[in-house]
Coordinates of C-alpha atoms and ligand atoms in Angstrom, one line a residue:
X8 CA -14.2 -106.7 -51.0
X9 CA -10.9 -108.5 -50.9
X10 CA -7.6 -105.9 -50.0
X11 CA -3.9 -106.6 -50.4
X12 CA -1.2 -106.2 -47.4
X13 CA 2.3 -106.5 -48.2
X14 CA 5.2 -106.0 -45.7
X15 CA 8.7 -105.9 -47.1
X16 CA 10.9 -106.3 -43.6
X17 CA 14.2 -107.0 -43.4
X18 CA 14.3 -110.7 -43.9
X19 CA 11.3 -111.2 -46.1
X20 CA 8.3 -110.0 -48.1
X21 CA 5.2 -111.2 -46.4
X22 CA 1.3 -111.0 -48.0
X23 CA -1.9 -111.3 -46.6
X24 CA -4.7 -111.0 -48.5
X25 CA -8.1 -110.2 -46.4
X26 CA -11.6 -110.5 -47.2
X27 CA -12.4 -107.1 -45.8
X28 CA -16.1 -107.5 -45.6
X29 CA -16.0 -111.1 -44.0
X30 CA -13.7 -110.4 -41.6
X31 CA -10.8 -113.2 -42.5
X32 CA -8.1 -113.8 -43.9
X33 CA -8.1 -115.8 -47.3
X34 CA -4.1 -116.2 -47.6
X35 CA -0.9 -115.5 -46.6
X36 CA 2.4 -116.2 -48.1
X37 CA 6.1 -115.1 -47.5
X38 CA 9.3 -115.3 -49.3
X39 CA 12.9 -115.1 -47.4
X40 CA 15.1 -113.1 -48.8
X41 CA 18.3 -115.3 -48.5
X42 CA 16.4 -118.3 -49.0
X43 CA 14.5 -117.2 -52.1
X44 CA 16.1 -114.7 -53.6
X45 CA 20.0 -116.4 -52.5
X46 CA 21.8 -114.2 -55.7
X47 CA 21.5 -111.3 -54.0
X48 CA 24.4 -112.8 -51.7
X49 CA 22.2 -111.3 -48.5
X50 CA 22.6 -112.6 -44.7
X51 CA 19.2 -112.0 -42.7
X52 CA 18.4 -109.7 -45.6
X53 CA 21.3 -107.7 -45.6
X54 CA 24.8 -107.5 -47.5
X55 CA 27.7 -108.8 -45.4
X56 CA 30.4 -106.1 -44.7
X57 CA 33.6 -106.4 -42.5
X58 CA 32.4 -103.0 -40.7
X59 CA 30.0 -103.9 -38.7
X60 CA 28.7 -99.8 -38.7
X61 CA 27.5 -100.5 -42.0
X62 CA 24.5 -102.5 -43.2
X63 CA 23.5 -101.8 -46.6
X64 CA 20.8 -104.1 -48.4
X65 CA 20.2 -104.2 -52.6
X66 CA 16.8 -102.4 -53.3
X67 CA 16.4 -104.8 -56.7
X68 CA 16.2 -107.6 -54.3
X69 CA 13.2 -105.9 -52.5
X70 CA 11.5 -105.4 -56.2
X71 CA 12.7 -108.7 -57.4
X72 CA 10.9 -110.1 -54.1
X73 CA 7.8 -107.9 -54.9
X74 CA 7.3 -109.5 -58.5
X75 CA 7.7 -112.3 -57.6
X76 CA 5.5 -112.3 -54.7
X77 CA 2.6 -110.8 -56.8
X78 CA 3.4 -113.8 -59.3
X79 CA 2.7 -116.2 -57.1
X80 CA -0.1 -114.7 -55.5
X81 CA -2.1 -115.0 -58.7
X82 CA -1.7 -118.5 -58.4
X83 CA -3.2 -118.9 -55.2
X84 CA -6.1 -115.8 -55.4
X85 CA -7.9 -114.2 -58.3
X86 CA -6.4 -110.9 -58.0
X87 CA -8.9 -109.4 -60.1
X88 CA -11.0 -109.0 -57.0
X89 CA -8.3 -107.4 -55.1
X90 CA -9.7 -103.8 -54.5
X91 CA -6.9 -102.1 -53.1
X92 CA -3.1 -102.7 -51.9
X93 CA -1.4 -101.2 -49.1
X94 CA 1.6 -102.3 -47.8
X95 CA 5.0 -101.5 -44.9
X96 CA 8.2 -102.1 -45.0
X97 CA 11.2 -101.9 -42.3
X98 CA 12.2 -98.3 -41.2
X99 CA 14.5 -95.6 -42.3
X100 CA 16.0 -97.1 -44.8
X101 CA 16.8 -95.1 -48.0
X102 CA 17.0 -95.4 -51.9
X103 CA 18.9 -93.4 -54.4
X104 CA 17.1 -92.5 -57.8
X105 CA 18.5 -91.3 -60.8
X106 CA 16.3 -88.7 -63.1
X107 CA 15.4 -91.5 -64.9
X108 CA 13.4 -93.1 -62.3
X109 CA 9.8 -91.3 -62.8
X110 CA 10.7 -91.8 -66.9
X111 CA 11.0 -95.6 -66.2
X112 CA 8.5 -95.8 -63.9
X113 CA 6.1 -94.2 -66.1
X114 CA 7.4 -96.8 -68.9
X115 CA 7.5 -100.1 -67.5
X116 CA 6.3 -102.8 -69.4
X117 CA 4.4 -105.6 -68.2
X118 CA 6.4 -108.6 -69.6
X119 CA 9.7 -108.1 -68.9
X120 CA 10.9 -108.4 -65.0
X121 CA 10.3 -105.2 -62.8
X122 CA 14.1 -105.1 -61.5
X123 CA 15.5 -105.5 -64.9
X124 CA 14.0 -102.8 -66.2
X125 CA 14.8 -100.3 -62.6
X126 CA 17.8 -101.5 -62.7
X127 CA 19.1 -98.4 -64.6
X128 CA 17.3 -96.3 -62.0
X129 CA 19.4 -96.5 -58.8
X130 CA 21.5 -93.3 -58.3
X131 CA 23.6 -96.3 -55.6
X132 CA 23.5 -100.2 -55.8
X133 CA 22.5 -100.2 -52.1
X134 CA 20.7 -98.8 -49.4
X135 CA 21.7 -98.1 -46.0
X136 CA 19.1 -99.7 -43.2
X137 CA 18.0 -99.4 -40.1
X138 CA 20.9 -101.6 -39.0
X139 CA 23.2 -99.2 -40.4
X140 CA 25.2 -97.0 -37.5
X141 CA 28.1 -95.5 -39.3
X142 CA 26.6 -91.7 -39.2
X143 CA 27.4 -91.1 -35.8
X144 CA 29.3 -87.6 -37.1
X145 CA 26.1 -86.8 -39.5
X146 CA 24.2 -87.0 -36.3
X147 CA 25.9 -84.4 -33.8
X148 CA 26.1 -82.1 -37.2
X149 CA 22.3 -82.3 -38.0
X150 CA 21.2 -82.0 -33.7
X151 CA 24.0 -79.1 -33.7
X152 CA 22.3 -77.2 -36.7
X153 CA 19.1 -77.5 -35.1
X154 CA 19.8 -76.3 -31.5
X155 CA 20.9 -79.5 -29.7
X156 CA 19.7 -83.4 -29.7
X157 CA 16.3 -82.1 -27.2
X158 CA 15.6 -79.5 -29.7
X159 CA 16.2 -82.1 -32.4
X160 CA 13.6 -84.4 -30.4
X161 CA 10.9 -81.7 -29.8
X162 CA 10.4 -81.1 -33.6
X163 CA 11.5 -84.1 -35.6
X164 CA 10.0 -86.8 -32.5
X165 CA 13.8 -88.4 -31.7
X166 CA 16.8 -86.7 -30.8
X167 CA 19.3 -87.9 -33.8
X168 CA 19.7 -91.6 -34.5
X169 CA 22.3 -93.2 -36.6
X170 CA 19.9 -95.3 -38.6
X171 CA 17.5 -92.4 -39.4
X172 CA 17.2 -91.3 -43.3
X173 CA 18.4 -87.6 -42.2
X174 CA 21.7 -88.5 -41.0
X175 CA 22.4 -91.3 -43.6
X176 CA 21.4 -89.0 -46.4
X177 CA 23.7 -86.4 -44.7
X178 CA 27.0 -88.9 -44.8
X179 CA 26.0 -90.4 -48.3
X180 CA 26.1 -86.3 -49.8
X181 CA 29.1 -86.4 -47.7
X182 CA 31.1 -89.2 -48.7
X183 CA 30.0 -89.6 -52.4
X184 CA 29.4 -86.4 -53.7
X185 CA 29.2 -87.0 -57.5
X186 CA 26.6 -89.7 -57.0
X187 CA 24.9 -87.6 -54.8
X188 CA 24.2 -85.2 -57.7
X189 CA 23.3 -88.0 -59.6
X190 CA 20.4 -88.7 -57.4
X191 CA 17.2 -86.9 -58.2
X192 CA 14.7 -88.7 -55.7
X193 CA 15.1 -90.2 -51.9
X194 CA 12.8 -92.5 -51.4
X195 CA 12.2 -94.6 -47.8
X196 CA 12.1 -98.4 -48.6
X197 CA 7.8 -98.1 -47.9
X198 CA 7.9 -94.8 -50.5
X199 CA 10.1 -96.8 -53.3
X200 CA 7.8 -99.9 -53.6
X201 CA 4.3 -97.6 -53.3
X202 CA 5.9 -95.7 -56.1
X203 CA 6.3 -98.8 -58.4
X204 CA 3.2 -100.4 -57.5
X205 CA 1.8 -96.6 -58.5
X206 CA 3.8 -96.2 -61.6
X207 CA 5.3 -92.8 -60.3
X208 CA 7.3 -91.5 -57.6
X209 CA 4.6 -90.9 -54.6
X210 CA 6.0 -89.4 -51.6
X211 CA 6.9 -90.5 -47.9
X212 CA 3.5 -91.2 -45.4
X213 CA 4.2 -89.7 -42.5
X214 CA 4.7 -92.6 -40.0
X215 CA 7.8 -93.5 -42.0
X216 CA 8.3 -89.8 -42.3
X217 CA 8.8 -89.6 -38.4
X218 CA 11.9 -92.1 -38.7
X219 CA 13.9 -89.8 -40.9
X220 CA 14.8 -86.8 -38.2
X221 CA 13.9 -84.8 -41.0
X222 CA 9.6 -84.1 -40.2
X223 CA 8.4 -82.0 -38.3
X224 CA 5.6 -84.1 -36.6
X225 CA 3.7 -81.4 -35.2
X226 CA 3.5 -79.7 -38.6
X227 CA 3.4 -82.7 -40.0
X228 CA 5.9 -81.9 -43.2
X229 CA 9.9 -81.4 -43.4
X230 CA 11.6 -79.2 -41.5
X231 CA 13.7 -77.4 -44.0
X232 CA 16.4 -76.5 -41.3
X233 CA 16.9 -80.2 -40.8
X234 CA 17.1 -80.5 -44.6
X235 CA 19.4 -78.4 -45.3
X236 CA 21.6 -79.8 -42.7
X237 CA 21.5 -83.1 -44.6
X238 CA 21.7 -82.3 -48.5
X239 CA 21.3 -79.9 -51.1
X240 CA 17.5 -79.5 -52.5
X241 CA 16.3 -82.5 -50.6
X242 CA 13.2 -80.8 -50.6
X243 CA 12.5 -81.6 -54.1
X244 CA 14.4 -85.2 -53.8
X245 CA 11.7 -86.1 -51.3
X246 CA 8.9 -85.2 -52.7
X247 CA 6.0 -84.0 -50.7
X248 CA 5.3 -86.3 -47.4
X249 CA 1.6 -87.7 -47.1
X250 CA -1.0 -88.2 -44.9
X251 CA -0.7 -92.7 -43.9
X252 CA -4.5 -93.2 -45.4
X253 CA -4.0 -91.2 -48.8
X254 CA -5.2 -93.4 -51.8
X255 CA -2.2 -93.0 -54.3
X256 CA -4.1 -93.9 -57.3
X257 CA -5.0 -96.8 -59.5
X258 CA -2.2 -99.7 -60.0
X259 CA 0.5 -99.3 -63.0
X260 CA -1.5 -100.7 -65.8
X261 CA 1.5 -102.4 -66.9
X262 CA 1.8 -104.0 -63.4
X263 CA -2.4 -104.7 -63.9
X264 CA -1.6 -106.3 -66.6
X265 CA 1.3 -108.8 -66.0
X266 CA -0.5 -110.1 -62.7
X267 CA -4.1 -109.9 -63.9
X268 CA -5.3 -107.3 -61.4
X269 CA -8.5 -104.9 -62.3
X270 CA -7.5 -101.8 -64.0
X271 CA -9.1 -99.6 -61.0
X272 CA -7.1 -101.8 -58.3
X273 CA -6.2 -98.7 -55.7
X274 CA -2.6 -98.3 -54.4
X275 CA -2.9 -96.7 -50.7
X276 CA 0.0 -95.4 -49.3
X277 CA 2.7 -97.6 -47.6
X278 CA 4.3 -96.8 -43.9
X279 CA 6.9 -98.5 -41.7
X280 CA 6.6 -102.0 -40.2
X281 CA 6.1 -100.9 -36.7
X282 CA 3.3 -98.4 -37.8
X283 CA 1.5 -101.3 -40.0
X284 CA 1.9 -103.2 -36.8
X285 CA -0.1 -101.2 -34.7
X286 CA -2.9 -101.5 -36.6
X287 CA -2.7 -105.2 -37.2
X288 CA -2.5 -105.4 -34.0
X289 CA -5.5 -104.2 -33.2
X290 CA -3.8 -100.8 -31.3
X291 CA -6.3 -98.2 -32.5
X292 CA -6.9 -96.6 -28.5
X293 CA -4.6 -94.6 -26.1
X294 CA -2.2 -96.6 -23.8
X295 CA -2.6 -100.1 -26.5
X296 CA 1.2 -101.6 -26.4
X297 CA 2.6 -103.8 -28.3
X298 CA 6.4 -106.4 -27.9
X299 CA 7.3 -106.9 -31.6
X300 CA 10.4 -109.1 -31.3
X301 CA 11.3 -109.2 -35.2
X302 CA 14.9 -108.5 -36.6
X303 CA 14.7 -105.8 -33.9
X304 CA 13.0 -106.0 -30.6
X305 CA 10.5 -102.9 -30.7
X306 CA 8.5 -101.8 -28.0
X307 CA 5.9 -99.2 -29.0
X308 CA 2.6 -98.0 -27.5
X309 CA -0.1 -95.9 -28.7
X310 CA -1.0 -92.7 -27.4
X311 CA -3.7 -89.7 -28.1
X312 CA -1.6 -87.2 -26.7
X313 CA 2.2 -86.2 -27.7
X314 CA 4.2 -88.9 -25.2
X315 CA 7.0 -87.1 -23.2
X316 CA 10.1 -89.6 -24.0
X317 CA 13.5 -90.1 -22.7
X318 CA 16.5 -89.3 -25.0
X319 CA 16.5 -92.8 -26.1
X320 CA 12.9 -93.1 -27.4
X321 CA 11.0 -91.9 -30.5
X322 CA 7.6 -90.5 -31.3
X323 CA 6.2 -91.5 -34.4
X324 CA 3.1 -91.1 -36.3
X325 CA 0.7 -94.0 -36.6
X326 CA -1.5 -94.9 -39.5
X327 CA -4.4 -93.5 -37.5
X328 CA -3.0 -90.1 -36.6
X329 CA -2.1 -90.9 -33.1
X330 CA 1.2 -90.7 -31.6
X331 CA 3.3 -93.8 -30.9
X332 CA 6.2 -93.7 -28.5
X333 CA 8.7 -96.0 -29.6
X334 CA 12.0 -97.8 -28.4
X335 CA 13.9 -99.9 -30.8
X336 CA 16.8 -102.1 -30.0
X337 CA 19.3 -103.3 -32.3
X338 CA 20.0 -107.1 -30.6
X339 CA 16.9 -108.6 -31.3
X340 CA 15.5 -111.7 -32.7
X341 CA 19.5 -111.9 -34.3
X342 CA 21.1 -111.5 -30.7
X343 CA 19.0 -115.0 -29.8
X344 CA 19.6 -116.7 -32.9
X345 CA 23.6 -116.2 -31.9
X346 CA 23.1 -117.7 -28.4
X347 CA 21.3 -120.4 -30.0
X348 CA 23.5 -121.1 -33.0
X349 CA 26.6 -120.9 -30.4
X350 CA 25.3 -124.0 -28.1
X351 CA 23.7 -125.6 -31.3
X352 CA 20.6 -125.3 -30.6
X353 CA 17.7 -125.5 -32.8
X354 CA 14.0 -123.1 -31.1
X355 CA 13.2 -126.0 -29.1
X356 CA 16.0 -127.1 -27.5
X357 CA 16.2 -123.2 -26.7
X358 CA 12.7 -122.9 -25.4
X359 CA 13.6 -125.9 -23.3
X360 CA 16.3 -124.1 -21.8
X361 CA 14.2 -121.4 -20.4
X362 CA 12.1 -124.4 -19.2
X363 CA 14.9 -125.7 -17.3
X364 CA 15.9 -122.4 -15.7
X365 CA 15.0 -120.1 -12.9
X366 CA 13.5 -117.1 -13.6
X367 CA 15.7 -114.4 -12.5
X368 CA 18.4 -117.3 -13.5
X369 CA 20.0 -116.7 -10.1
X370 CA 21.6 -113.9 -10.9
X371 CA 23.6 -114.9 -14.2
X372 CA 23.6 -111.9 -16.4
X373 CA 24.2 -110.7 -20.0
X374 CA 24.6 -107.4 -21.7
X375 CA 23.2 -109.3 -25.5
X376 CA 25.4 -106.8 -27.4
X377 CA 26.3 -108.6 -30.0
X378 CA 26.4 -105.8 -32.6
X379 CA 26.2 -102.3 -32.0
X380 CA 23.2 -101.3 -30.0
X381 CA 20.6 -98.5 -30.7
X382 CA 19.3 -98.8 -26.9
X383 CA 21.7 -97.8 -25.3
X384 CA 23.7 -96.4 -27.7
X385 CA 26.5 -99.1 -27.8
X386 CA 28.7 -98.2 -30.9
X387 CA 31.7 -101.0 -30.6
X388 CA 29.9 -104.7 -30.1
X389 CA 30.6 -106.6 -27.1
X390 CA 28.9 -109.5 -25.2
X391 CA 29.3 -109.0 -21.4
X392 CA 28.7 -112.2 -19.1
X393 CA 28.1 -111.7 -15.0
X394 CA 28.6 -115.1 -12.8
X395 CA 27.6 -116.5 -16.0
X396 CA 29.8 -119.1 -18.0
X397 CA 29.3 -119.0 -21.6
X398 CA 29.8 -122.9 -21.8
X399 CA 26.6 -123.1 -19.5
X400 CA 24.3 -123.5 -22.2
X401 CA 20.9 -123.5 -20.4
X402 CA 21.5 -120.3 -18.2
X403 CA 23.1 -118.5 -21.9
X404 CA 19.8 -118.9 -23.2
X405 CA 17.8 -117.2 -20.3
X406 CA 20.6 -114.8 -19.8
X407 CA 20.0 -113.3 -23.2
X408 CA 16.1 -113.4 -23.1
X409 CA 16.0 -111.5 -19.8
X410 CA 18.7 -109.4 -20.5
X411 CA 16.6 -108.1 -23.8
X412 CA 13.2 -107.7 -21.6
X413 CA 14.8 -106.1 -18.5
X414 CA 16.5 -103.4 -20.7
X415 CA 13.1 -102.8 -22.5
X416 CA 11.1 -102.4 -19.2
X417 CA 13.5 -99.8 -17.7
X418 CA 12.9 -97.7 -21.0
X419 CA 9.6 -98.2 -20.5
X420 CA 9.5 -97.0 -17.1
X421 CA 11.9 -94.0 -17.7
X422 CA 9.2 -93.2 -20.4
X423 CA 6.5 -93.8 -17.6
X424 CA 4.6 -96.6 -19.7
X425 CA 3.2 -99.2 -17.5
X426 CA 1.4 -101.8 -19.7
X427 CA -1.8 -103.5 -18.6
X428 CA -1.5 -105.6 -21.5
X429 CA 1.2 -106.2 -23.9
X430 CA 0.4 -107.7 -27.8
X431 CA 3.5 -109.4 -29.1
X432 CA 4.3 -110.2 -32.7
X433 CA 7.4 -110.8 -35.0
X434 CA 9.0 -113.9 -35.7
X435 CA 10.2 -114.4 -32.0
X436 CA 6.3 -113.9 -31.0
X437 CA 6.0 -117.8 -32.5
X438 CA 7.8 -118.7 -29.4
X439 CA 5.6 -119.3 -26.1
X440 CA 8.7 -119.4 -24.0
X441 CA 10.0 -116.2 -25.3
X442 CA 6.4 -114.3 -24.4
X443 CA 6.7 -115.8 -21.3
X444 CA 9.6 -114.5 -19.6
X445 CA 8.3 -111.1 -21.2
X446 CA 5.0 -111.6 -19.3
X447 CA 6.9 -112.5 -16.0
X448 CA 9.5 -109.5 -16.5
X449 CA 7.1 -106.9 -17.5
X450 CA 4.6 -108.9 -15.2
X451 CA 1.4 -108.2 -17.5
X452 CA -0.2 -110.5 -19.5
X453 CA 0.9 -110.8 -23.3
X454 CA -1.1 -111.7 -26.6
X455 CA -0.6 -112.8 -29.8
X456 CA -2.2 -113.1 -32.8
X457 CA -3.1 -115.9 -35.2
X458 CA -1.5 -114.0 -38.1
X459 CA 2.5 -113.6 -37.4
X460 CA 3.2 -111.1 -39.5
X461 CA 0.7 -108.1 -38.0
X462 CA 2.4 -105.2 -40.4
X463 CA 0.9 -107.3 -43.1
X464 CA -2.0 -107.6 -41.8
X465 CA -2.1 -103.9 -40.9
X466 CA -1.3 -103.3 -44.4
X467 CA -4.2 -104.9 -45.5
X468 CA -6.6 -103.6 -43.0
X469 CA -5.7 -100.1 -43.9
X470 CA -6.3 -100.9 -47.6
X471 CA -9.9 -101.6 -46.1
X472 CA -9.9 -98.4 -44.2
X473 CA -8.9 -96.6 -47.3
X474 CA -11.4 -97.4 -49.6
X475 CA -14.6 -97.7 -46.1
X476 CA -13.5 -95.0 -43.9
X477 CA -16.7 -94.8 -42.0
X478 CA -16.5 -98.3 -40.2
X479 CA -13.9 -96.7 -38.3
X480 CA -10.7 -98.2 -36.6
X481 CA -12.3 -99.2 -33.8
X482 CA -14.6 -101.1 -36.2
X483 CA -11.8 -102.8 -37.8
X484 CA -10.3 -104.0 -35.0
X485 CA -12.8 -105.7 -33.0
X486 CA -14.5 -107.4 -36.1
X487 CA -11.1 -108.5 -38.0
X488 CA -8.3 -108.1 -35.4
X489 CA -9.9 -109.3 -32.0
X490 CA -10.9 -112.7 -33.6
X491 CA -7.3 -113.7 -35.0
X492 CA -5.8 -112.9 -31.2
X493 CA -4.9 -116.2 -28.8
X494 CA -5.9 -116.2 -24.9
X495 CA -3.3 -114.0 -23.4
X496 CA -0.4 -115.7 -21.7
X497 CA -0.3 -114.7 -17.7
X498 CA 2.7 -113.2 -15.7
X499 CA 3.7 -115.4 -12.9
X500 CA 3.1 -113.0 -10.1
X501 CA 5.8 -114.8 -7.4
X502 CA 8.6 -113.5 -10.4
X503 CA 7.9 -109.5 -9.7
X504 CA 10.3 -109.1 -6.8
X505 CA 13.0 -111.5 -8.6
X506 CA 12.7 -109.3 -11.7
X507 CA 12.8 -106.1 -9.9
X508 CA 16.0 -107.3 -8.3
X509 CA 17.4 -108.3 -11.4
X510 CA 16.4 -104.7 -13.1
X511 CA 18.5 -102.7 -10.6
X512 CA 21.2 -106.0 -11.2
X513 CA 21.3 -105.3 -15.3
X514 CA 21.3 -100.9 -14.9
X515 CA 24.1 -100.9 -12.6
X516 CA 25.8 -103.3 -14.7
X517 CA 24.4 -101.7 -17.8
X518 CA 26.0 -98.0 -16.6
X519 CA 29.3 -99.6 -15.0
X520 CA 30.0 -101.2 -18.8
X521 CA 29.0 -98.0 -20.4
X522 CA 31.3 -96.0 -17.8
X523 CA 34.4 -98.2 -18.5
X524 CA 33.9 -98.1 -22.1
X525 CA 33.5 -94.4 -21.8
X526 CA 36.8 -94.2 -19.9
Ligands
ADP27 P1 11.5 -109.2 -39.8 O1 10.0 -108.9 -39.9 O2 12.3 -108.2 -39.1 O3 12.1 -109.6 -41.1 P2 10.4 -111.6 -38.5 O4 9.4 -110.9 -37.7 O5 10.0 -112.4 -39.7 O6 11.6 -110.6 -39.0 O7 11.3 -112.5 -37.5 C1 12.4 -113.2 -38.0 C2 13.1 -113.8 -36.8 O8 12.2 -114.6 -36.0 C3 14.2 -114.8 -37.1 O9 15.4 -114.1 -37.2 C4 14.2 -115.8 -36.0 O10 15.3 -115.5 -35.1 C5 12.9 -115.5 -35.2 N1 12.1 -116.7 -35.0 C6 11.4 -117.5 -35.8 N2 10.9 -118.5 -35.2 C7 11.2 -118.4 -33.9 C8 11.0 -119.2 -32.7 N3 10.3 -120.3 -32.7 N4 11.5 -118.8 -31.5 C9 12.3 -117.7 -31.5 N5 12.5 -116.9 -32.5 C10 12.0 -117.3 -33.7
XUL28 C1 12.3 -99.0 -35.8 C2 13.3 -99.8 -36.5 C3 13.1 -101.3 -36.8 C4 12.8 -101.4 -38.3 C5 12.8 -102.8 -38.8 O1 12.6 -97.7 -35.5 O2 14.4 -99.3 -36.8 O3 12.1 -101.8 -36.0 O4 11.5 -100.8 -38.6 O5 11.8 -103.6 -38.5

């Protein structure tokens, strides 16, 4: 049985197609957005804007990037024997549909290109992303209609959070009225491509549901007082929120048709990145954590019980029905790529860098906040050097790594999460260096997998679990994950009192920079 993955993130549109029954993976393939796709005028996958609060992206690039994709995937795999397709895509963001969406939808023809004929669809040209942190307002008035940001946090999973659908659906009803009441269906960027892929509008699975403030995760559907906080008859504009396993229904014919896959090809339903991860990743059992160090740097770990998190974490749902607490931060893989870029480096030349420095790099530190930060909430960007010259190329580069990992492990121990093992992916996980200062820091040992992109992967395993329920996650995981992973990379155990040094260092820095800007 050969399944689909697909993961649209922020950059790119990645595939991995897996022989389910063999265990392996038969092909991967990934298109860049600005590379591929360079008409859609996108930086990193986004549209430049002189604000930097808002970060929009253009949905038709996403569905131009999914044709195309599934184009050239017929060359390189009979798609015929695809059985089923799954498939993530980054958080939170949202997509504005016009009534004629389900009509079109319904309609499409299989020669003509997909975004040509949606085009006429979008209710607004954009959508906001997870980047996106201009609905500061939008959040106070949605925690204030609910009884406060801890109330907000016991019954949607995070207290309100700029980039989440609620609030951005709140400011967009708010701002643009009229073409608010032009849009008859929300759809998270995961819940508009199943939709295509199943020829009609299927609703939100409820891993991506957790990221909109808007679910109740205990109930596990929307919290209509959160709703109504954020638009008129968003109920309806939603749709219904489903369970991360539900089998959607047989592909569009007319998509069957113009890429040559069987009529009875099974479209299962799509959830967020870091959801798809987990499972890629193998994280199927209480306590499993995982570094993904993509666009954003994500740490998330898997839990059977309902994890008690600080104000700045999130619980979401994961595609198994467990719990995943969740901290995300805004100056990831992009943060590095600016310390890089600024002493013209290219990966290596950074990698040797943190070669040729100390760990704890003697006490030269960074706050990496080079656009507005999620964790902590940093709304104005603002790089902050400590006994640390930005012309000093070598100790920039470890400034910035450390900086990112010692912030993530003091969310990680306000949210009482001690990892005995950490499994890294994203982009940045390609980068030996990288996991290794993250092994030292968090002194644990961190592993990677074969397979870079682990949502795609997920995505494709849980097209498996879909369709063969009863070999069980577990199952999954130790015959098709386990294999792909690479000996774990060891924390050097004469760093731990360095880095715990350096961790008091970075908070009293980290509050005295949040006090003056306060002040
Ligand atoms: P996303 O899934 O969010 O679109 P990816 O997981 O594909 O992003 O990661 C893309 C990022 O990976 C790039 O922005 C780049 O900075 C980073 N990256 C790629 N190769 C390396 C490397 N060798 N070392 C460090 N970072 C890398
Ligand atoms: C998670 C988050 C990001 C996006 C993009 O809450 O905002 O990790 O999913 O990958």
């Amino acid at each position: 049985m050969l399944v689909l993955g697909l993961d649209s993130s922020t950059q790119s549109l990645t595939a991995v197609v897996l022989d389910a029954a063999a265990g392996r993976v038969l092909h991967q393939q990934q298109l860049v957005f600005d590379r591929d796709l360079p008409h859609h005028g996108t930086r990193h996958g986004v549209l430049p804007h002189p604000d930097p609060a808002i970060v929009h992206a253009p949905p038709l690039m996403w569905v131009e990037a999914l044709d195309l994709m599934l184009a050239r995937l017929g060359d390189a795999v009979d798609l015929a024997r695809i059985a089923a397709i799954a498939g993530s895509a980054q958080q939170h963001g949202s997509v504005y549909l016009n009534g004629a969406f389900a009509e079109r939808l319904a309609a499409l023809r299989p020669d003509r290109p997909l975004a040509e004929q949606l085009a006429v669809t979008l209710a607004r040209p954009t959508a906001p992303v997870w980047l996106d942190s201009s609905t500061s307002e939008d959040c106070r008035a949605l925690e204030a209609a609910l009884g406060g940001a801890a109330e907000t946090q016991r019954i949607t999973g995070s207290a309100a959070f700029e980039r989440f659908t609620g609030p951005q659906i709140r400011r967009f009803a708010r701002c643009e009225p009229a073409a608010w009441a032009a849009t008859a269906q929300v759809r998270l960027v995961s819940s508009f491509l199943a939709s295509i892929l199943a020829g009609l509008p299927v609703g939100t699975d409820w891993g991506d549901a957790s990221g909109t403030n808007l679910f109740d995760i205990e109930r596990r559907c929307w919290h209509p007082p959160a709703l109504q906080a954020c638009g008129e008859g968003l109920a309806e504009r939603l749709g219904e929120p489903v369970a991360p396993w539900t089998v959607l229904g047989p592909i569009h014919p007319a998509l069957a048709a113009r890429f040559g896959f069987a009529r009875d090809c099974r479209i299962v339903a799509w959830t967020g990145d870091n959801p798809a991860s987990s499972v890629g990743l193998g994280l199927v059992r209480d306590g499993h954590c995982a570094l993904s160090l993509g666009t954003s740097d994500v740490l998330f770990a898997i839990s059977a019980a309902r994890p008690a998190m600080p104000p700045a974490g999130h619980v979401f749902l994961s595609p198994t029905g467990a719990y995943m607490a969740l901290f995300c931060f805004a100056n990831g893989s992009l943060a590095r790529e600016a310390v890089r870029d600024e002493h013209r480096l290219d990966w290596a030349g950074f990698s040797a860098a943190l070669a040729r420095t100390p760990p704890g790099n003697a006490g030269r530190l960074m706050l990496p906040w080079f656009r507005p930060e999620i964790v902590p909430r940093v709304a104005v960007p603002g790089v902050v050097r400590a006994n640390l010259s930005p012309g000093d190329a070598d100790a920039d580069c470890r400034a910035v790594v450390e900086a990112q990992f010692i912030s993530m492990r003091l969310r990680a121990e306000a949210a009482g999460l001690a990892p005995a093992l950490l499994h890294a992916t994203g982009g940045a996980a390609q980068n030996p260096a990288i996991l290794q200062v993250a092994a030292d820091i968090f002194q644990c040992p961190v592993r990677r997998s074969r397979v870079t992109n682990t949502a795609a992967l997920g995505a494709a395993i849980r097209a498996a679990h879909a369709l063969r329920p009863e070999e069980g996650w577990d199952g999954l995981a130790a015959r098709v994950v386990e294999p792909l992973l690479e000996p774990p990379i060891p924390p050097r155990r004469d760093t731990a009192d360095i880095y715990r040094r350096l961790a008091r260092q970075y908070a009293e820095l980290e509050a005295s920079e949040l006090a003056r800007r306060g002040g």
